[in-house]
mmCIF file of C-alpha atoms in Angstrom:
data_model
loop_
_atom_site.group_PDB
_atom_site.id
_atom_site.type_symbol
_atom_site.label_atom_id
_atom_site.label_comp_id
_atom_site.label_asym_id
_atom_site.label_seq_id
_atom_site.Cartn_x
_atom_site.Cartn_y
_atom_site.Cartn_z
ATOM 1 C CA MET V 180 0.000 0.000 0.000
ATOM 2 C CA ALA V 181 1.326 3.448 -0.916
ATOM 3 C CA ASN V 182 2.381 5.867 1.773
ATOM 4 C CA SER V 183 -0.117 8.757 1.886
ATOM 5 C CA ASN V 184 2.703 11.047 0.785
ATOM 6 C CA LEU V 185 5.922 9.485 -0.456
ATOM 7 C CA LEU V 186 8.103 11.652 -2.647
ATOM 8 C CA VAL V 187 10.913 10.096 -4.673
ATOM 9 C CA LEU V 188 13.646 12.627 -5.439
ATOM 10 C CA THR V 189 16.581 12.357 -7.832
ATOM 11 C CA GLY V 190 19.537 14.734 -7.757
ATOM 12 C CA ALA V 191 19.519 15.248 -3.979
ATOM 13 C CA THR V 192 23.321 15.451 -3.962
ATOM 14 C CA GLY V 193 23.261 18.467 -6.308
ATOM 15 C CA PHE V 194 22.859 22.219 -5.824
ATOM 16 C CA LEU V 195 19.128 22.322 -6.640
ATOM 17 C CA GLY V 196 18.141 18.830 -5.478
ATOM 18 C CA SER V 197 19.672 19.289 -2.018
ATOM 19 C CA LYS V 198 17.596 22.432 -1.512
ATOM 20 C CA VAL V 199 14.461 20.716 -2.809
ATOM 21 C CA LEU V 200 15.037 17.912 -0.299
ATOM 22 C CA VAL V 201 15.205 20.291 2.656
ATOM 23 C CA LEU V 202 12.057 22.171 1.605
ATOM 24 C CA ALA V 203 10.158 18.933 0.935
ATOM 25 C CA LEU V 204 11.006 17.598 4.403
ATOM 26 C CA GLU V 205 10.040 20.913 5.977
ATOM 27 C CA ALA V 206 6.721 20.734 4.107
ATOM 28 C CA GLY V 207 6.012 17.344 5.703
ATOM 29 C CA SER V 208 6.807 14.964 2.857
ATOM 30 C CA ASN V 209 8.305 11.544 3.402
ATOM 31 C CA VAL V 210 11.210 11.492 0.947
ATOM 32 C CA ARG V 211 13.099 8.640 -0.687
ATOM 33 C CA ILE V 212 16.208 9.896 -2.452
ATOM 34 C CA VAL V 213 17.733 8.100 -5.421
ATOM 35 C CA VAL V 214 21.557 8.129 -5.206
ATOM 36 C CA ARG V 215 24.400 6.419 -7.054
ATOM 37 C CA SER V 216 26.184 5.151 -3.932
ATOM 38 C CA ALA V 217 25.977 4.820 -0.145
ATOM 39 C CA ALA V 218 28.708 7.457 0.146
ATOM 40 C CA LYS V 219 26.539 9.973 -1.680
ATOM 41 C CA ALA V 220 23.582 9.130 0.569
ATOM 42 C CA ASN V 221 25.754 9.716 3.639
ATOM 43 C CA LYS V 222 26.834 13.070 2.253
ATOM 44 C CA VAL V 223 23.173 14.095 2.084
ATOM 45 C CA PHE V 224 22.342 12.748 5.548
ATOM 46 C CA ASN V 225 25.310 14.594 7.074
ATOM 47 C CA SER V 226 24.565 18.005 5.571
ATOM 48 C CA PRO V 227 23.839 20.697 8.201
ATOM 49 C CA SER V 228 20.206 21.253 7.205
ATOM 50 C CA ILE V 229 19.351 17.545 7.245
ATOM 51 C CA LYS V 230 21.117 17.074 10.585
ATOM 52 C CA ALA V 231 19.142 19.995 11.998
ATOM 53 C CA LEU V 232 15.860 18.489 10.788
ATOM 54 C CA ASN V 233 16.908 15.064 12.134
ATOM 55 C CA PRO V 234 14.342 13.138 10.066
ATOM 56 C CA SER V 235 13.360 9.613 11.047
ATOM 57 C CA ALA V 236 14.094 6.645 8.784
ATOM 58 C CA GLU V 237 10.491 6.835 7.616
ATOM 59 C CA LYS V 238 10.773 10.544 6.796
ATOM 60 C CA LEU V 239 14.023 10.196 4.849
ATOM 61 C CA SER V 240 15.266 7.032 3.166
ATOM 62 C CA HIS V 241 17.388 6.225 0.156
ATOM 63 C CA VAL V 242 17.740 3.738 -2.671
ATOM 64 C CA ILE V 243 20.974 3.159 -4.576
ATOM 65 C CA LEU V 244 20.721 3.274 -8.354
ATOM 66 C CA GLU V 245 24.088 3.175 -10.099
ATOM 67 C CA ASN V 246 22.745 3.574 -13.617
ATOM 68 C CA MET V 247 19.505 5.482 -14.284
ATOM 69 C CA GLU V 248 19.634 4.758 -18.012
ATOM 70 C CA VAL V 249 18.939 1.019 -18.055
ATOM 71 C CA PRO V 250 15.357 -0.105 -18.813
ATOM 72 C CA GLY V 251 13.276 -0.381 -15.650
ATOM 73 C CA ALA V 252 15.962 1.366 -13.588
ATOM 74 C CA PHE V 253 13.426 3.253 -11.472
ATOM 75 C CA ASP V 254 10.964 0.384 -10.944
ATOM 76 C CA GLU V 255 12.126 -0.478 -7.430
ATOM 77 C CA ALA V 256 12.751 3.122 -6.386
ATOM 78 C CA LEU V 257 9.207 4.180 -7.257
ATOM 79 C CA LYS V 258 7.317 1.404 -5.482
ATOM 80 C CA GLY V 259 4.633 3.027 -3.338
ATOM 81 C CA ALA V 260 5.568 6.554 -4.438
ATOM 82 C CA THR V 261 2.862 9.173 -4.791
ATOM 83 C CA HIS V 262 5.055 11.937 -6.208
ATOM 84 C CA VAL V 263 8.343 12.224 -8.081
ATOM 85 C CA ILE V 264 10.734 15.159 -8.478
ATOM 86 C CA HIS V 265 13.481 14.582 -11.029
ATOM 87 C CA CYS V 266 16.336 17.066 -10.600
ATOM 88 C CA ALA V 267 19.233 14.866 -11.734
ATOM 89 C CA SER V 268 20.850 15.903 -15.017
ATOM 90 C CA PRO V 269 24.283 16.001 -16.694
ATOM 91 C CA ILE V 270 25.643 19.530 -16.202
ATOM 92 C CA PRO V 271 27.931 21.239 -18.743
ATOM 93 C CA SER V 272 31.217 22.736 -17.639
ATOM 94 C CA PHE V 273 30.292 26.082 -19.250
ATOM 95 C CA GLY V 274 32.952 26.598 -21.858
ATOM 96 C CA GLY V 275 34.238 23.029 -21.968
ATOM 97 C CA VAL V 276 34.800 21.710 -25.487
ATOM 98 C CA ALA V 277 34.714 17.972 -26.078
ATOM 99 C CA PRO V 278 36.413 16.330 -29.046
ATOM 100 C CA THR V 279 33.576 14.743 -30.987
ATOM 101 C CA GLN V 280 29.924 15.102 -31.919
ATOM 102 C CA GLU V 281 29.363 11.570 -30.591
ATOM 103 C CA HIS V 282 30.654 12.565 -27.173
ATOM 104 C CA TYR V 283 27.996 15.258 -26.830
ATOM 105 C CA ASN V 284 25.253 12.952 -28.062
ATOM 106 C CA GLU V 285 26.266 10.141 -25.712
ATOM 107 C CA HIS V 286 26.888 12.380 -22.686
ATOM 108 C CA PHE V 287 23.920 14.759 -22.927
ATOM 109 C CA ILE V 288 21.147 14.056 -25.440
ATOM 110 C CA GLN V 289 20.702 10.270 -25.283
ATOM 111 C CA PRO V 290 20.901 9.985 -21.471
ATOM 112 C CA ALA V 291 18.479 12.885 -20.926
ATOM 113 C CA VAL V 292 15.809 11.238 -23.050
ATOM 114 C CA ARG V 293 16.428 7.667 -21.824
ATOM 115 C CA VAL V 294 16.337 8.642 -18.150
ATOM 116 C CA THR V 295 13.294 10.908 -18.505
ATOM 117 C CA ILE V 296 11.189 8.400 -20.447
ATOM 118 C CA GLY V 297 12.392 5.567 -18.210
ATOM 119 C CA LEU V 298 11.259 7.524 -15.178
ATOM 120 C CA LEU V 299 7.815 8.078 -16.709
ATOM 121 C CA GLU V 300 7.513 4.394 -17.640
ATOM 122 C CA SER V 301 8.395 3.325 -14.097
ATOM 123 C CA SER V 302 5.960 5.897 -12.663
ATOM 124 C CA ARG V 303 3.184 4.345 -14.725
ATOM 125 C CA LYS V 304 4.246 0.863 -13.680
ATOM 126 C CA ALA V 305 4.185 1.838 -9.980
ATOM 127 C CA GLY V 306 0.473 2.606 -10.255
ATOM 128 C CA THR V 307 0.515 4.946 -7.240
ATOM 129 C CA VAL V 308 2.201 8.040 -8.654
ATOM 130 C CA ARG V 309 -0.046 11.098 -8.946
ATOM 131 C CA ARG V 310 2.408 13.705 -10.236
ATOM 132 C CA VAL V 311 5.910 13.915 -11.707
ATOM 133 C CA VAL V 312 7.871 17.188 -11.564
ATOM 134 C CA ILE V 313 10.912 17.482 -13.827
ATOM 135 C CA THR V 314 13.650 20.106 -13.828
ATOM 136 C CA SER V 315 14.072 21.378 -17.354
ATOM 137 C CA SER V 316 15.736 24.669 -18.392
ATOM 138 C CA VAL V 317 15.107 27.869 -20.330
ATOM 139 C CA VAL V 318 17.476 26.463 -22.956
ATOM 140 C CA ALA V 319 14.795 23.861 -23.698
ATOM 141 C CA ASN V 320 12.380 26.306 -25.292
ATOM 142 C CA VAL V 321 14.571 29.077 -26.750
ATOM 143 C CA PRO V 322 16.446 28.436 -30.036
ATOM 144 C CA TRP V 323 20.200 28.074 -29.654
ATOM 145 C CA TYR V 324 21.030 31.010 -31.929
ATOM 146 C CA TYR V 325 19.469 33.363 -29.359
ATOM 147 C CA TYR V 326 22.239 32.331 -26.946
ATOM 148 C CA LEU V 327 24.734 33.350 -29.612
ATOM 149 C CA GLY V 328 23.216 36.832 -29.714
ATOM 150 C CA GLN V 329 21.594 36.219 -33.103
ATOM 151 C CA GLY V 330 17.955 36.392 -32.018
ATOM 152 C CA ASP V 331 15.397 39.179 -32.195
ATOM 153 C CA ASP V 332 13.193 40.714 -29.496
ATOM 154 C CA LYS V 333 10.665 37.857 -29.458
ATOM 155 C CA ILE V 334 9.183 37.079 -26.041
ATOM 156 C CA PHE V 335 9.323 33.425 -24.942
ATOM 157 C CA ASP V 336 7.022 31.970 -22.288
ATOM 158 C CA ALA V 337 6.416 28.570 -20.715
ATOM 159 C CA GLU V 338 4.369 27.428 -23.714
ATOM 160 C CA SER V 339 7.110 28.145 -26.267
ATOM 161 C CA ARG V 340 8.514 24.982 -27.862
ATOM 162 C CA ILE V 341 11.360 24.416 -30.309
ATOM 163 C CA PRO V 342 12.604 21.472 -32.404
ATOM 164 C CA VAL V 343 15.643 19.715 -30.987
ATOM 165 C CA ASP V 344 18.946 21.172 -32.187
ATOM 166 C CA LYS V 345 20.545 18.319 -34.166
ATOM 167 C CA GLY V 346 24.036 19.878 -34.136
ATOM 168 C CA PRO V 347 26.847 19.797 -34.880
ATOM 169 C CA TYR V 348 27.337 21.101 -31.355
ATOM 170 C CA GLY V 349 30.078 23.657 -30.869
ATOM 171 C CA SER V 350 30.157 23.379 -27.080
ATOM 172 C CA GLU V 351 28.914 21.389 -24.116
ATOM 173 C CA PHE V 352 26.399 24.127 -23.374
ATOM 174 C CA GLN V 353 24.827 23.807 -26.844
ATOM 175 C CA ALA V 354 24.571 20.026 -26.397
ATOM 176 C CA TYR V 355 23.087 20.528 -22.933
ATOM 177 C CA GLY V 356 20.438 22.807 -24.440
ATOM 178 C CA ALA V 357 19.595 20.166 -27.038
ATOM 179 C CA SER V 358 19.294 17.535 -24.311
ATOM 180 C CA LYS V 359 16.869 19.681 -22.338
ATOM 181 C CA ALA V 360 14.734 20.389 -25.419
ATOM 182 C CA ALA V 361 14.706 16.682 -26.305
ATOM 183 C CA ALA V 362 13.699 15.626 -22.788
ATOM 184 C CA LEU V 363 10.965 18.287 -22.561
ATOM 185 C CA ASN V 364 9.490 17.503 -25.972
ATOM 186 C CA GLU V 365 9.683 13.726 -25.547
ATOM 187 C CA SER V 366 8.198 13.764 -22.035
ATOM 188 C CA GLU V 367 5.213 15.862 -23.106
ATOM 189 C CA ALA V 368 4.679 13.657 -26.167
ATOM 190 C CA TRP V 369 4.835 10.548 -23.954
ATOM 191 C CA ILE V 370 2.183 11.966 -21.592
ATOM 192 C CA ALA V 371 -0.098 12.892 -24.502
ATOM 193 C CA GLU V 372 0.245 9.467 -26.104
ATOM 194 C CA ASN V 373 0.078 7.261 -23.007
ATOM 195 C CA LYS V 374 -2.366 9.235 -20.836
ATOM 196 C CA PRO V 375 -1.039 7.710 -17.594
ATOM 197 C CA GLY V 376 -2.713 7.967 -14.195
ATOM 198 C CA PHE V 377 -0.422 10.854 -13.247
ATOM 199 C CA ASP V 378 0.331 14.286 -14.660
ATOM 200 C CA LEU V 379 3.554 16.121 -15.424
ATOM 201 C CA ILE V 380 4.921 19.537 -14.485
ATOM 202 C CA SER V 381 8.166 20.862 -15.970
ATOM 203 C CA ILE V 382 10.072 23.695 -14.278
ATOM 204 C CA LEU V 383 12.325 25.707 -16.620
ATOM 205 C CA PRO V 384 14.915 27.744 -14.671
ATOM 206 C CA GLY V 385 17.566 30.061 -16.044
ATOM 207 C CA TRP V 386 20.888 30.486 -14.247
ATOM 208 C CA ILE V 387 20.403 29.340 -10.637
ATOM 209 C CA TRP V 388 22.278 31.448 -8.097
ATOM 210 C CA GLY V 389 22.433 31.807 -4.322
ATOM 211 C CA ALA V 390 23.818 30.258 -1.153
ATOM 212 C CA ASP V 391 24.884 26.644 -1.654
ATOM 213 C CA GLU V 392 25.013 24.439 1.437
ATOM 214 C CA LEU V 393 27.184 21.941 -0.452
ATOM 215 C CA ALA V 394 29.945 24.570 -0.665
ATOM 216 C CA THR V 395 31.812 24.515 2.645
ATOM 217 C CA THR V 396 35.038 26.296 1.616
ATOM 218 C CA PRO V 397 35.697 29.217 -0.774
ATOM 219 C CA LYS V 398 37.398 26.778 -3.174
ATOM 220 C CA ASP V 399 34.165 24.817 -3.518
ATOM 221 C CA PHE V 400 32.651 27.684 -5.502
ATOM 222 C CA LYS V 401 35.166 27.119 -8.287
ATOM 223 C CA THR V 402 33.726 23.716 -9.083
ATOM 224 C CA SER V 403 30.279 23.443 -7.492
ATOM 225 C CA SER V 404 27.129 24.549 -9.285
ATOM 226 C CA THR V 405 26.406 27.453 -11.615
ATOM 227 C CA ASN V 406 27.488 29.822 -8.831
ATOM 228 C CA SER V 407 31.059 29.398 -10.063
ATOM 229 C CA VAL V 408 30.268 31.485 -13.146
ATOM 230 C CA LEU V 409 28.791 34.472 -11.307
ATOM 231 C CA LEU V 410 31.383 34.423 -8.538
ATOM 232 C CA ALA V 411 34.255 34.253 -11.022
ATOM 233 C CA TYR V 412 32.880 37.407 -12.638
ATOM 234 C CA LEU V 413 32.642 39.129 -9.249
ATOM 235 C CA ARG V 414 36.218 38.063 -8.574
ATOM 236 C CA GLY V 415 37.426 39.835 -11.707
ATOM 237 C CA SER V 416 37.292 37.236 -14.504
ATOM 238 C CA GLN V 417 37.141 38.716 -17.989
ATOM 239 C CA THR V 418 35.742 37.312 -21.217
ATOM 240 C CA ASP V 419 34.593 38.636 -24.568
ATOM 241 C CA ALA V 420 32.077 35.789 -24.930
ATOM 242 C CA ALA V 421 28.610 37.213 -24.352
ATOM 243 C CA SER V 422 26.059 35.278 -22.275
ATOM 244 C CA HIS V 423 22.428 35.595 -21.240
ATOM 245 C CA ILE V 424 21.596 36.680 -17.697
ATOM 246 C CA ASN V 425 18.068 35.260 -17.120
ATOM 247 C CA SER V 426 18.324 33.891 -13.579
ATOM 248 C CA VAL V 427 16.528 32.750 -10.437
ATOM 249 C CA LEU V 428 17.345 32.425 -6.732
ATOM 250 C CA ILE V 429 18.060 28.847 -5.629
ATOM 251 C CA ASP V 430 15.523 29.118 -2.802
ATOM 252 C CA ASP V 431 12.771 30.164 -5.205
ATOM 253 C CA VAL V 432 13.290 27.517 -7.871
ATOM 254 C CA ALA V 433 13.460 24.811 -5.175
ATOM 255 C CA LYS V 434 10.248 26.207 -3.685
ATOM 256 C CA LEU V 435 8.541 25.975 -7.082
ATOM 257 C CA HIS V 436 9.408 22.280 -7.325
ATOM 258 C CA VAL V 437 7.899 21.515 -3.925
ATOM 259 C CA LEU V 438 4.807 23.690 -4.392
ATOM 260 C CA ALA V 439 4.265 21.998 -7.757
ATOM 261 C CA LEU V 440 3.347 18.809 -5.876
ATOM 262 C CA ASP V 441 0.132 20.492 -4.687
ATOM 263 C CA PRO V 442 -2.860 19.263 -6.740
ATOM 264 C CA LYS V 443 -4.170 22.847 -6.690
ATOM 265 C CA ILE V 444 -1.490 23.582 -9.302
ATOM 266 C CA PRO V 445 -2.972 22.265 -12.583
ATOM 267 C CA GLY V 446 -0.875 19.519 -14.122
ATOM 268 C CA ASN V 447 0.487 18.820 -17.602
ATOM 269 C CA GLN V 448 2.067 22.205 -18.068
ATOM 270 C CA ALA V 449 5.395 23.980 -17.730
ATOM 271 C CA PHE V 450 6.597 27.012 -15.777
ATOM 272 C CA LEU V 451 9.507 29.344 -16.410
ATOM 273 C CA ALA V 452 11.661 30.127 -13.367
ATOM 274 C CA VAL V 453 13.319 33.451 -14.150
ATOM 275 C CA ALA V 454 13.113 36.615 -12.055
ATOM 276 C CA ASP V 455 12.904 40.327 -12.899
ATOM 277 C CA ASP V 456 10.955 41.751 -15.828
ATOM 278 C CA ILE V 457 10.792 40.531 -19.415
ATOM 279 C CA ASP V 458 13.720 42.695 -20.518
ATOM 280 C CA GLY V 459 15.959 41.183 -17.836
ATOM 281 C CA LYS V 460 19.216 42.495 -16.395
ATOM 282 C CA ASP V 461 22.847 42.951 -17.441
ATOM 283 C CA TRP V 462 25.844 41.145 -15.983
ATOM 284 C CA GLU V 463 27.250 44.582 -15.163
ATOM 285 C CA ASP V 464 24.387 45.214 -12.746
ATOM 286 C CA ALA V 465 26.091 42.765 -10.355
ATOM 287 C CA ILE V 466 29.096 45.109 -10.133
ATOM 288 C CA GLU V 467 26.832 47.922 -8.969
ATOM 289 C CA ILE V 468 25.265 45.587 -6.409
ATOM 290 C CA ILE V 469 28.633 44.712 -4.828
ATOM 291 C CA LYS V 470 29.788 48.345 -4.937
ATOM 292 C CA LYS V 471 26.719 49.327 -2.939
ATOM 293 C CA ASN V 472 26.672 46.421 -0.473
ATOM 294 C CA TYR V 473 30.265 45.195 -0.087
ATOM 295 C CA PRO V 474 32.711 48.123 -0.270
ATOM 296 C CA GLU V 475 34.959 46.597 2.407
ATOM 297 C CA ALA V 476 35.219 43.288 0.553
ATOM 298 C CA ILE V 477 36.183 45.183 -2.596
ATOM 299 C CA GLU V 478 38.791 47.173 -0.680
ATOM 300 C CA LYS V 479 40.297 43.924 0.662
ATOM 301 C CA GLY V 480 40.373 42.406 -2.820
ATOM 302 C CA LEU V 481 37.865 39.666 -1.973
ATOM 303 C CA LEU V 482 35.563 41.041 -4.657
ATOM 304 C CA LYS V 483 36.595 42.988 -7.747
ATOM 305 C CA THR V 484 34.849 45.480 -10.001
ATOM 306 C CA THR V 485 37.058 44.715 -13.001
ATOM 307 C CA GLY V 486 35.103 41.710 -14.299
ATOM 308 C CA LYS V 487 34.119 41.710 -17.948
ATOM 309 C CA GLN V 488 31.111 39.744 -19.190
ATOM 310 C CA PRO V 489 29.044 41.039 -22.141
ATOM 311 C CA THR V 490 25.285 40.421 -21.877
ATOM 312 C CA ILE V 491 22.908 38.818 -24.349
ATOM 313 C CA ARG V 492 19.334 39.868 -23.705
ATOM 314 C CA ILE V 493 16.722 37.131 -24.142
ATOM 315 C CA ARG V 494 13.148 38.126 -23.342
ATOM 316 C CA LEU V 495 11.411 35.597 -21.075
ATOM 317 C CA ASP V 496 7.964 36.045 -19.550
ATOM 318 C CA ALA V 497 7.507 34.218 -16.215
ATOM 319 C CA LYS V 498 4.341 36.088 -15.230
ATOM 320 C CA LYS V 499 2.306 32.856 -15.363
ATOM 321 C CA THR V 500 4.644 31.267 -12.802
ATOM 322 C CA GLU V 501 4.281 34.074 -10.244
ATOM 323 C CA GLU V 502 0.507 34.243 -10.724
ATOM 324 C CA THR V 503 0.009 30.466 -10.427
ATOM 325 C CA PHE V 504 2.324 29.902 -7.445
ATOM 326 C CA GLY V 505 1.398 33.137 -5.679
ATOM 327 C CA PHE V 506 4.783 34.679 -4.906
ATOM 328 C CA LYS V 507 7.280 37.075 -6.456
ATOM 329 C CA LEU V 508 10.575 35.561 -7.572
ATOM 330 C CA ALA V 509 13.542 37.287 -5.917
ATOM 331 C CA GLY V 510 15.442 39.479 -8.358
ATOM 332 C CA TYR V 511 19.073 39.708 -9.438
ATOM 333 C CA ASP V 512 19.948 41.884 -6.436
ATOM 334 C CA GLU V 513 18.871 39.216 -3.931
ATOM 335 C CA GLN V 514 20.495 36.440 -5.955
ATOM 336 C CA VAL V 515 23.873 38.195 -5.964
ATOM 337 C CA LYS V 516 23.683 39.038 -2.253
ATOM 338 C CA SER V 517 22.706 35.474 -1.295
ATOM 339 C CA LEU V 518 25.777 34.086 -3.051
ATOM 340 C CA VAL V 519 28.219 36.805 -1.959
ATOM 341 C CA ASN V 520 27.089 36.692 1.681
ATOM 342 C CA GLN V 521 27.860 32.983 1.855
ATOM 343 C CA TYR V 522 31.157 33.340 0.008
ATOM 344 C CA LEU V 523 32.379 36.087 2.355
ATOM 345 C CA GLU V 524 31.299 34.073 5.407
ATOM 346 C CA LEU V 525 33.361 31.106 4.197
ATOM 347 C CA VAL V 526 36.361 33.344 3.465
ATOM 348 C CA LYS V 527 36.099 34.761 6.994
ATOM 349 C CA ALA V 528 35.809 31.262 8.479
#
């Protein structure tokens, strides 16, 4: 018999998934995390927030799944589950260039589709699942050439859809975008064709920034999560390669995932998770934020105002998200301060 509220969560060892886990436990869910090893499960259980919550074995359990891509991989993990949140995903190294087209296809596109459809198949097989929430991305519904600065002023919203970019892929980030588009399109097509006993919600965040509990030393920010990109800029990194700035606070995007479990939120739809207005912000705005809030850190050289990062403006409308979920997404100012506050605390420690 299914637990009255058993959430199965993938990606709990990552930046977003770890935050989703904490919020889900705080909201009263019983959570079963899917991890690749016992060591990764222990890392989750020993994080400060989980230790503070001190959940019972019933409230927080784990299942080890070394390979999510094999057929039926999630069958055992989803037994008795009522809800699923799928945060796990291959993450690009932002600027990394791999040697072959096949590498991108094998590392990003094929796994994204296999794991997503496999998860949906196992959810149907479980017979108890009522809703699946999947982390997608804004790169899933905006054509790649917009990220190269070659787009127009079109406004994209949660209903925008694009064909999958077939390559050749010039970077890991382009392949990652194709994988997200493929997973989004294929998952929605699967729901429409199979009409399972559960519905699907996709959350499409932009850059995710803010305090990261998994980062326990200043060095961790160089390798952990998307925060590394913003912090490098605020530490003086310079590049001529322009990038979009559509972003969301980690706390808010995690909150959207957990609130999406509520049946009051209509299913079989997607939601953009990007803050600020449609016209967005510039990277340079972050320099003004640190000048205003952290003059001492700048004086000590902990932060620098010499960073160079050209901005590509992509117009995204997340009004539907704020209206449906009933709260305002924290803007760029709060995102920058959340990250910098933690970074400076760790430097001081």
